[in-house]
Coordinates of C-alpha atoms and ligand atoms in Angstrom, one line a residue:
X1 CA 67.5 72.4 66.9
X2 CA 64.6 72.3 69.3
X3 CA 64.1 74.7 72.2
X4 CA 65.0 72.1 74.8
X5 CA 68.4 71.6 73.2
X6 CA 69.0 75.3 72.9
X7 CA 68.2 75.8 76.6
X8 CA 70.6 73.1 77.6
X9 CA 73.4 74.6 75.5
X10 CA 72.8 78.2 76.4
X11 CA 72.2 77.7 80.1
X12 CA 75.3 75.5 80.3
X13 CA 77.3 78.2 78.6
X14 CA 76.1 80.8 81.1
X15 CA 76.8 79.0 84.3
X16 CA 80.4 80.3 84.7
X17 CA 79.2 83.9 85.1
X18 CA 79.0 84.6 88.8
X19 CA 77.7 88.1 88.6
X20 CA 74.0 87.6 89.0
X21 CA 72.8 88.0 92.5
X22 CA 69.6 89.9 92.3
X23 CA 69.9 92.2 95.2
X24 CA 69.3 95.9 95.8
X25 CA 66.1 96.4 93.9
X26 CA 63.2 97.6 96.0
X27 CA 59.6 97.7 94.7
X28 CA 59.0 101.4 95.6
X29 CA 62.3 102.7 94.4
X30 CA 61.9 100.6 91.4
X31 CA 59.2 102.6 89.8
X32 CA 56.7 99.9 90.5
X33 CA 58.7 97.2 88.8
X34 CA 58.7 93.9 90.7
X35 CA 62.2 92.6 91.5
X36 CA 63.6 89.3 92.7
X37 CA 63.6 90.7 96.2
X38 CA 59.9 91.2 96.1
X39 CA 59.1 87.7 94.9
X40 CA 58.7 84.4 96.6
X41 CA 61.8 82.2 96.6
X42 CA 61.5 79.0 94.7
X43 CA 63.2 76.0 96.2
X44 CA 63.5 72.4 94.9
X45 CA 65.9 70.2 93.1
X46 CA 63.8 69.4 90.1
X47 CA 64.0 72.9 88.5
X48 CA 64.2 73.2 84.8
X49 CA 67.6 73.6 83.0
X50 CA 68.9 77.2 83.2
X51 CA 67.3 78.0 86.6
X52 CA 70.0 78.9 89.1
X53 CA 69.7 79.9 92.7
X54 CA 71.2 83.2 93.7
X55 CA 71.4 85.0 97.0
X56 CA 70.3 88.5 97.8
X57 CA 72.2 90.8 100.1
X58 CA 70.0 89.9 103.0
X59 CA 70.7 86.2 102.5
X60 CA 67.5 85.1 100.8
X61 CA 67.6 82.6 98.0
X62 CA 66.0 83.6 94.7
X63 CA 65.8 81.8 91.4
X64 CA 66.8 83.2 88.1
X65 CA 66.7 81.9 84.5
X66 CA 70.4 82.3 83.6
X67 CA 71.2 82.0 79.9
X68 CA 73.2 83.4 77.1
X69 CA 71.4 84.8 74.1
X70 CA 74.1 83.1 72.0
X71 CA 77.2 81.2 72.7
X72 CA 78.7 82.0 69.3
X73 CA 81.7 84.2 70.1
X74 CA 84.3 86.0 68.0
X75 CA 86.5 86.5 71.0
X76 CA 89.0 84.0 72.2
X77 CA 89.3 84.4 76.0
X78 CA 91.5 81.6 77.2
X79 CA 89.6 81.0 80.4
X80 CA 86.1 80.7 78.7
X81 CA 84.3 77.6 77.5
X82 CA 82.6 79.7 74.8
X83 CA 85.8 81.1 73.2
X84 CA 85.9 81.1 69.4
X85 CA 88.5 78.3 69.3
X86 CA 86.6 76.0 71.7
X87 CA 85.1 72.8 70.2
X88 CA 81.6 73.1 71.7
X89 CA 78.0 73.0 70.4
X90 CA 76.8 76.5 69.4
X91 CA 73.3 77.9 69.4
X92 CA 71.4 81.2 69.7
X93 CA 67.9 82.1 70.8
X94 CA 65.6 84.3 68.9
X95 CA 64.1 87.2 70.9
X96 CA 60.6 85.7 70.7
X97 CA 61.9 82.3 72.0
X98 CA 63.5 83.9 74.9
X99 CA 60.6 86.1 75.8
X100 CA 58.2 83.1 75.6
X101 CA 60.5 80.9 77.7
X102 CA 61.0 83.6 80.4
X103 CA 57.3 84.3 80.7
X104 CA 56.5 80.6 80.9
X105 CA 59.0 80.0 83.7
X106 CA 57.8 83.1 85.5
X107 CA 54.2 82.1 85.2
X108 CA 54.9 78.6 86.6
X109 CA 56.8 80.3 89.5
X110 CA 60.1 78.5 88.5
X111 CA 61.9 81.9 88.5
X112 CA 61.8 85.4 89.9
X113 CA 64.0 86.9 87.2
X114 CA 66.1 86.6 84.1
X115 CA 69.9 86.9 83.9
X116 CA 70.9 87.5 80.2
X117 CA 74.3 87.6 78.7
X118 CA 75.7 86.7 75.4
X119 CA 78.8 85.7 73.4
X120 CA 80.0 88.4 71.0
X121 CA 78.4 86.9 67.8
X122 CA 78.5 90.2 65.9
X123 CA 79.4 93.8 66.4
X124 CA 79.0 94.7 70.1
X125 CA 76.2 97.2 69.4
X126 CA 74.2 94.5 67.5
X127 CA 74.6 92.0 70.4
X128 CA 73.6 94.6 72.9
X129 CA 70.6 95.5 70.8
X130 CA 69.4 91.9 70.9
X131 CA 69.6 91.9 74.7
X132 CA 67.7 95.2 74.9
X133 CA 65.2 94.0 72.4
X134 CA 64.5 90.9 74.6
X135 CA 64.1 93.1 77.8
X136 CA 61.9 95.6 76.0
X137 CA 59.6 92.9 74.6
X138 CA 59.3 91.4 78.1
X139 CA 58.4 94.7 79.7
X140 CA 56.1 96.0 77.0
X141 CA 54.6 93.2 74.8
X142 CA 54.6 90.4 77.4
X143 CA 53.9 92.5 80.5
X144 CA 56.6 90.7 82.4
X145 CA 57.2 92.3 85.8
X146 CA 60.1 90.1 87.1
X147 CA 63.7 91.0 87.7
X148 CA 66.0 91.5 84.7
X149 CA 69.8 91.6 84.8
X150 CA 71.5 92.4 81.5
X151 CA 75.1 92.1 80.7
X152 CA 76.7 95.2 79.1
X153 CA 78.6 93.9 76.0
X154 CA 82.1 95.4 76.0
X155 CA 82.3 98.1 73.3
X156 CA 78.5 98.8 73.2
X157 CA 77.7 102.5 72.9
X158 CA 76.4 104.8 75.7
X159 CA 73.0 105.2 74.0
X160 CA 72.5 101.4 74.2
X161 CA 73.6 101.3 77.9
X162 CA 71.1 104.0 78.6
X163 CA 68.3 102.1 76.9
X164 CA 69.3 98.8 78.6
X165 CA 69.0 100.5 82.0
X166 CA 65.5 101.6 81.2
X167 CA 64.3 98.0 80.9
X168 CA 66.6 96.1 83.2
X169 CA 66.9 96.2 87.0
X170 CA 70.6 95.6 87.0
X171 CA 73.4 95.9 84.4
X172 CA 76.9 94.5 84.7
X173 CA 80.2 94.8 82.7
X174 CA 82.6 92.1 83.8
X175 CA 86.1 93.3 84.5
X176 CA 87.1 89.6 84.4
X177 CA 90.8 89.9 85.2
X178 CA 92.5 92.2 87.7
X179 CA 95.0 93.9 85.4
X180 CA 95.2 95.0 81.8
X181 CA 98.3 92.9 81.4
X182 CA 96.4 89.8 82.3
X183 CA 93.6 90.8 80.0
X184 CA 96.1 91.2 77.1
X185 CA 97.5 87.8 77.8
X186 CA 94.3 85.8 78.3
X187 CA 91.6 87.9 76.6
X188 CA 93.5 89.9 74.0
X189 CA 90.3 91.2 72.3
X190 CA 89.1 92.8 75.6
X191 CA 90.4 96.0 77.0
X192 CA 90.3 97.4 80.6
X193 CA 89.7 100.8 79.2
X194 CA 86.6 99.8 77.3
X195 CA 85.2 97.9 80.3
X196 CA 85.9 100.8 82.7
X197 CA 84.4 103.1 80.1
X198 CA 81.1 101.1 80.3
X199 CA 81.1 101.3 84.1
X200 CA 81.7 105.1 83.9
X201 CA 78.9 105.5 81.4
X202 CA 76.6 103.7 83.8
X203 CA 77.7 105.9 86.7
X204 CA 77.1 109.1 84.7
X205 CA 73.7 107.9 83.5
X206 CA 72.7 106.9 87.0
X207 CA 73.6 110.3 88.4
X208 CA 71.7 112.0 85.5
X209 CA 68.6 110.0 86.1
X210 CA 68.8 110.5 89.8
X211 CA 69.0 114.3 89.2
X212 CA 65.9 114.1 86.9
X213 CA 64.0 112.3 89.7
X214 CA 64.9 115.0 92.2
X215 CA 63.7 117.7 89.8
X216 CA 60.5 115.8 89.0
X217 CA 58.3 118.8 89.6
X218 CA 59.7 120.4 86.4
X219 CA 58.5 117.5 84.2
X220 CA 56.2 118.4 81.3
X221 CA 52.4 118.3 82.0
X222 CA 51.1 114.8 81.8
X223 CA 54.3 113.1 82.9
X224 CA 54.2 112.5 86.6
X225 CA 57.1 110.1 87.0
X226 CA 60.7 110.3 85.8
X227 CA 62.0 107.1 84.1
X228 CA 63.9 104.8 86.4
X229 CA 67.4 103.7 85.4
X230 CA 68.6 100.2 86.5
X231 CA 67.4 100.5 90.1
X232 CA 69.5 97.5 91.3
X233 CA 72.7 99.3 90.1
X234 CA 75.7 97.7 88.4
X235 CA 77.8 94.8 89.3
X236 CA 80.9 93.1 87.9
X237 CA 82.9 89.8 88.1
X238 CA 86.5 89.1 88.7
X239 CA 87.9 85.6 87.8
X240 CA 90.2 84.4 90.6
X241 CA 93.2 82.2 89.9
X242 CA 93.4 82.3 86.1
X243 CA 96.0 85.0 86.3
X244 CA 98.9 85.6 88.7
X245 CA 97.6 88.6 90.6
X246 CA 97.5 88.2 94.4
X247 CA 94.5 88.8 96.7
X248 CA 95.9 92.2 97.7
X249 CA 95.7 93.4 94.0
X250 CA 92.1 92.0 93.7
X251 CA 90.9 93.6 97.0
X252 CA 92.4 97.0 96.0
X253 CA 90.7 96.8 92.6
X254 CA 87.3 96.0 94.2
X255 CA 87.7 98.8 96.7
X256 CA 88.3 101.3 93.9
X257 CA 85.4 99.9 91.8
X258 CA 83.1 100.4 94.8
X259 CA 84.4 104.0 95.3
X260 CA 84.6 105.2 91.7
X261 CA 81.6 103.5 90.1
X262 CA 79.2 103.0 93.1
X263 CA 79.4 99.3 92.2
X264 CA 76.6 97.5 94.0
X265 CA 78.5 94.2 94.1
X266 CA 81.8 92.7 92.9
X267 CA 81.5 88.9 92.4
X268 CA 84.5 86.6 92.6
X269 CA 84.5 83.5 90.4
X270 CA 87.1 80.8 91.1
X271 CA 88.7 79.9 87.8
X272 CA 87.4 76.5 86.7
X273 CA 90.0 74.7 84.6
X274 CA 87.4 72.9 82.6
X275 CA 87.7 73.0 78.8
X276 CA 90.9 75.1 79.0
X277 CA 92.6 75.1 75.7
X278 CA 95.0 72.3 74.9
X279 CA 97.4 72.8 72.0
X280 CA 99.0 69.6 70.6
X281 CA 98.2 67.7 73.8
X282 CA 99.9 70.4 75.9
X283 CA 97.7 72.6 78.2
X284 CA 97.7 76.3 77.3
X285 CA 100.8 77.7 79.0
X286 CA 99.0 81.0 79.6
X287 CA 96.8 79.3 82.2
X288 CA 97.9 77.9 85.5
X289 CA 97.7 74.2 86.1
X290 CA 95.1 73.8 88.9
X291 CA 93.7 70.6 90.3
X292 CA 90.4 72.3 90.9
X293 CA 88.8 75.7 91.2
X294 CA 90.4 77.8 94.1
X295 CA 87.1 77.8 96.0
X296 CA 88.6 78.6 99.5
X297 CA 90.3 81.6 98.0
X298 CA 87.1 82.8 96.4
X299 CA 85.3 82.3 99.8
X300 CA 88.0 84.4 101.6
X301 CA 87.7 87.1 99.0
X302 CA 84.0 87.3 99.6
X303 CA 84.6 87.7 103.3
X304 CA 87.2 90.4 102.7
X305 CA 84.8 92.2 100.3
X306 CA 82.2 92.1 103.1
X307 CA 84.7 93.9 105.3
X308 CA 85.1 96.6 102.7
X309 CA 81.3 97.1 102.2
X310 CA 79.9 96.7 105.7
X311 CA 82.7 96.9 108.3
X312 CA 84.4 100.0 107.0
X313 CA 87.8 98.4 106.5
X314 CA 90.1 99.9 103.9
X315 CA 91.8 97.6 101.4
X316 CA 95.2 98.4 103.0
X317 CA 94.0 97.2 106.4
X318 CA 93.0 93.8 105.0
X319 CA 96.2 93.0 103.1
X320 CA 99.5 94.8 102.7
X321 CA 102.8 94.2 100.9
X322 CA 104.0 91.8 103.5
X323 CA 100.8 89.8 103.4
X324 CA 99.6 89.6 99.8
X325 CA 97.2 86.7 100.2
X326 CA 94.3 86.0 102.6
X327 CA 94.9 83.3 105.0
X328 CA 92.9 80.2 103.8
X329 CA 92.4 78.9 107.3
X330 CA 91.0 81.9 109.1
X331 CA 88.5 84.6 108.1
X332 CA 90.1 88.0 107.3
X333 CA 88.4 89.8 110.2
X334 CA 89.9 87.4 112.7
X335 CA 93.2 87.6 110.9
X336 CA 93.2 91.4 111.3
X337 CA 92.3 91.1 115.0
X338 CA 95.1 88.7 115.7
X339 CA 97.6 91.0 114.0
X340 CA 96.3 93.9 116.0
X341 CA 95.9 92.5 119.5
X342 CA 96.8 95.8 121.0
X343 CA 93.4 97.1 119.8
X344 CA 91.7 94.5 122.1
X345 CA 90.0 93.8 124.4
X346 CA 87.0 95.9 123.5
X347 CA 84.7 96.7 126.4
X348 CA 81.3 96.0 125.0
X349 CA 79.6 98.5 127.3
X350 CA 81.7 101.4 126.2
X351 CA 82.9 100.9 122.7
X352 CA 81.5 102.9 119.9
X353 CA 79.8 101.3 116.9
X354 CA 82.9 101.4 114.7
X355 CA 85.0 99.7 117.4
X356 CA 82.4 97.0 117.9
X357 CA 82.5 96.3 114.2
X358 CA 86.1 95.3 114.5
X359 CA 85.4 92.5 116.9
X360 CA 85.4 89.0 115.2
X361 CA 82.0 87.4 115.8
X362 CA 80.2 90.7 116.1
X363 CA 78.3 91.7 113.0
X364 CA 76.7 95.1 112.0
X365 CA 73.3 94.0 113.2
X366 CA 74.6 92.9 116.6
X367 CA 76.7 96.0 117.0
X368 CA 73.6 98.1 116.4
X369 CA 71.6 96.1 118.9
X370 CA 74.4 96.5 121.5
X371 CA 74.3 100.3 121.2
X372 CA 70.5 100.3 121.4
X373 CA 70.4 98.0 124.4
X374 CA 73.1 99.9 126.3
X375 CA 70.8 102.9 126.6
X376 CA 68.7 101.0 129.2
X377 CA 71.0 98.4 130.7
X378 CA 74.5 97.0 130.6
X379 CA 75.2 94.2 128.2
X380 CA 76.5 90.8 129.5
X381 CA 77.8 87.8 127.6
X382 CA 74.4 86.1 127.6
X383 CA 72.8 89.2 126.1
X384 CA 75.4 89.3 123.5
X385 CA 74.8 85.7 122.5
X386 CA 71.1 86.4 122.3
X387 CA 71.8 89.4 120.1
X388 CA 73.5 87.2 117.6
X389 CA 77.2 87.5 118.5
X390 CA 79.3 84.4 117.7
X391 CA 81.0 84.1 121.1
X392 CA 83.1 81.3 119.9
X393 CA 85.1 84.0 118.1
X394 CA 84.3 87.1 120.0
X395 CA 85.2 85.7 123.5
X396 CA 89.0 86.3 122.9
X397 CA 88.6 89.9 122.0
X398 CA 86.0 91.4 124.4
X399 CA 85.2 92.2 128.0
X400 CA 81.7 92.8 129.5
X401 CA 81.9 95.0 132.6
X402 CA 85.7 94.5 132.6
X403 CA 85.4 90.7 132.7
X404 CA 86.9 88.3 130.2
X405 CA 85.3 84.9 129.2
X406 CA 88.6 83.7 128.0
X407 CA 91.9 85.3 127.3
X408 CA 94.7 83.0 126.0
X409 CA 97.7 85.4 125.9
X410 CA 99.3 83.5 123.1
X411 CA 97.9 84.6 119.7
X412 CA 99.0 81.3 118.1
X413 CA 96.7 79.5 120.5
X414 CA 93.8 81.7 119.5
X415 CA 94.7 81.1 115.9
X416 CA 94.7 77.3 116.5
X417 CA 91.4 77.4 118.3
X418 CA 89.7 79.5 115.5
X419 CA 91.4 78.1 112.4
X420 CA 89.0 76.1 110.1
X421 CA 89.2 72.4 110.4
X422 CA 88.9 70.0 107.5
X423 CA 85.8 67.9 106.9
X424 CA 86.9 65.2 109.4
X425 CA 87.5 67.8 112.2
X426 CA 91.3 67.6 111.8
X427 CA 93.2 70.8 112.1
X428 CA 94.4 72.0 108.7
X429 CA 98.1 72.8 108.4
X430 CA 98.6 76.2 109.9
X431 CA 100.1 79.2 108.1
X432 CA 102.6 81.6 109.7
X433 CA 101.0 85.0 110.4
Ligands
SF4_501 S1 83.8 87.5 75.1 FE1 85.3 86.1 76.1 S2 84.3 85.6 78.1 FE2 82.7 86.4 76.8 S3 81.7 84.7 75.8 FE3 83.3 85.4 74.4 S4 85.1 84.2 74.9 FE4 83.7 84.0 76.6

């Protein structure tokens, strides 16, 4: 099989993994390693197979070569196109092919980094070693300075995770499904305990390396820098809609992953019912029958995740037992505001930072600018607009100098005004709230 065919199979096989935004790796903190954040974005529609666009935390678009080392897999996860029982073309790279390919794409400025995962084609340690070997060869033999994101293969030992973190910018172990019960049903060879164990190993190693960096003055003579361990941290992915858990369960899981494992990002991947197993002409009863991937749900989960990470909301504030799913028609911050109208209106000239963050249409950057500006003058609606506030949403929840722009008393009316419309501008059917 020639290299072109391999790329097409192994890039196609990797495209369902969402956990590859290349954020959080800074040049200085990175021990001099370049990262996707340092590089120039590559745009264009005629990029070679395997090159995907990804977004950094600050919203920039970066390009990554996203491939599997091999799509041969011993596991049989029902939701995955690469599962052992799937009738699909199989292939594997060699380390030297992958090194050459990555360097070539990097030199031509097609990519700023590599995202490398693999099917479990052998014992987890052997698969992990192949990924490490590739990263090591890129960093040492090939002098590659781009971004590297490696997947932690479930079951790989701590020593290998340590070594992977010495060559890669980011590591990720995918939790995949929100509960152990769903893993047992859909991915019986995987175990939540093993996946959490890998995340825990990462956290411990990260702390240990950080400690070494702090005590750098005690390093032996001749060594003036401590090694850097995965400077862009760890991330994970949760598949949404393949199993019955509600959004509340998912958001609580994400919140605990951020807390316990200092997770840099949790990615949500709408389940794509493509190539789902069919037995005797009947779709696999373990999987839901969906007409398409639940993309709106995925989008709302990302917004809720944003509230956890940047707006200091707790998981319990976003969803509770009475509201287990995010409203598909309205963003979760607005949904919270409408359910807590007694918290509003917020007087922009007096409210503290945390209170400003609760206002729909006011982001963290705008809230900081408001606090800064208020030191020298009072803030009016026009100032707010220029500072980046989305007054279309904020107007119902704020006063400036005691004055409202608009204040419909009836929350359902605000909901109607703010609910997403369909592509033709028609109001979508509304949910009760
Ligand atoms: S381990 Fe599961 S999810 Fe990963 S490639 Fe194999 S079948 Fe797919």
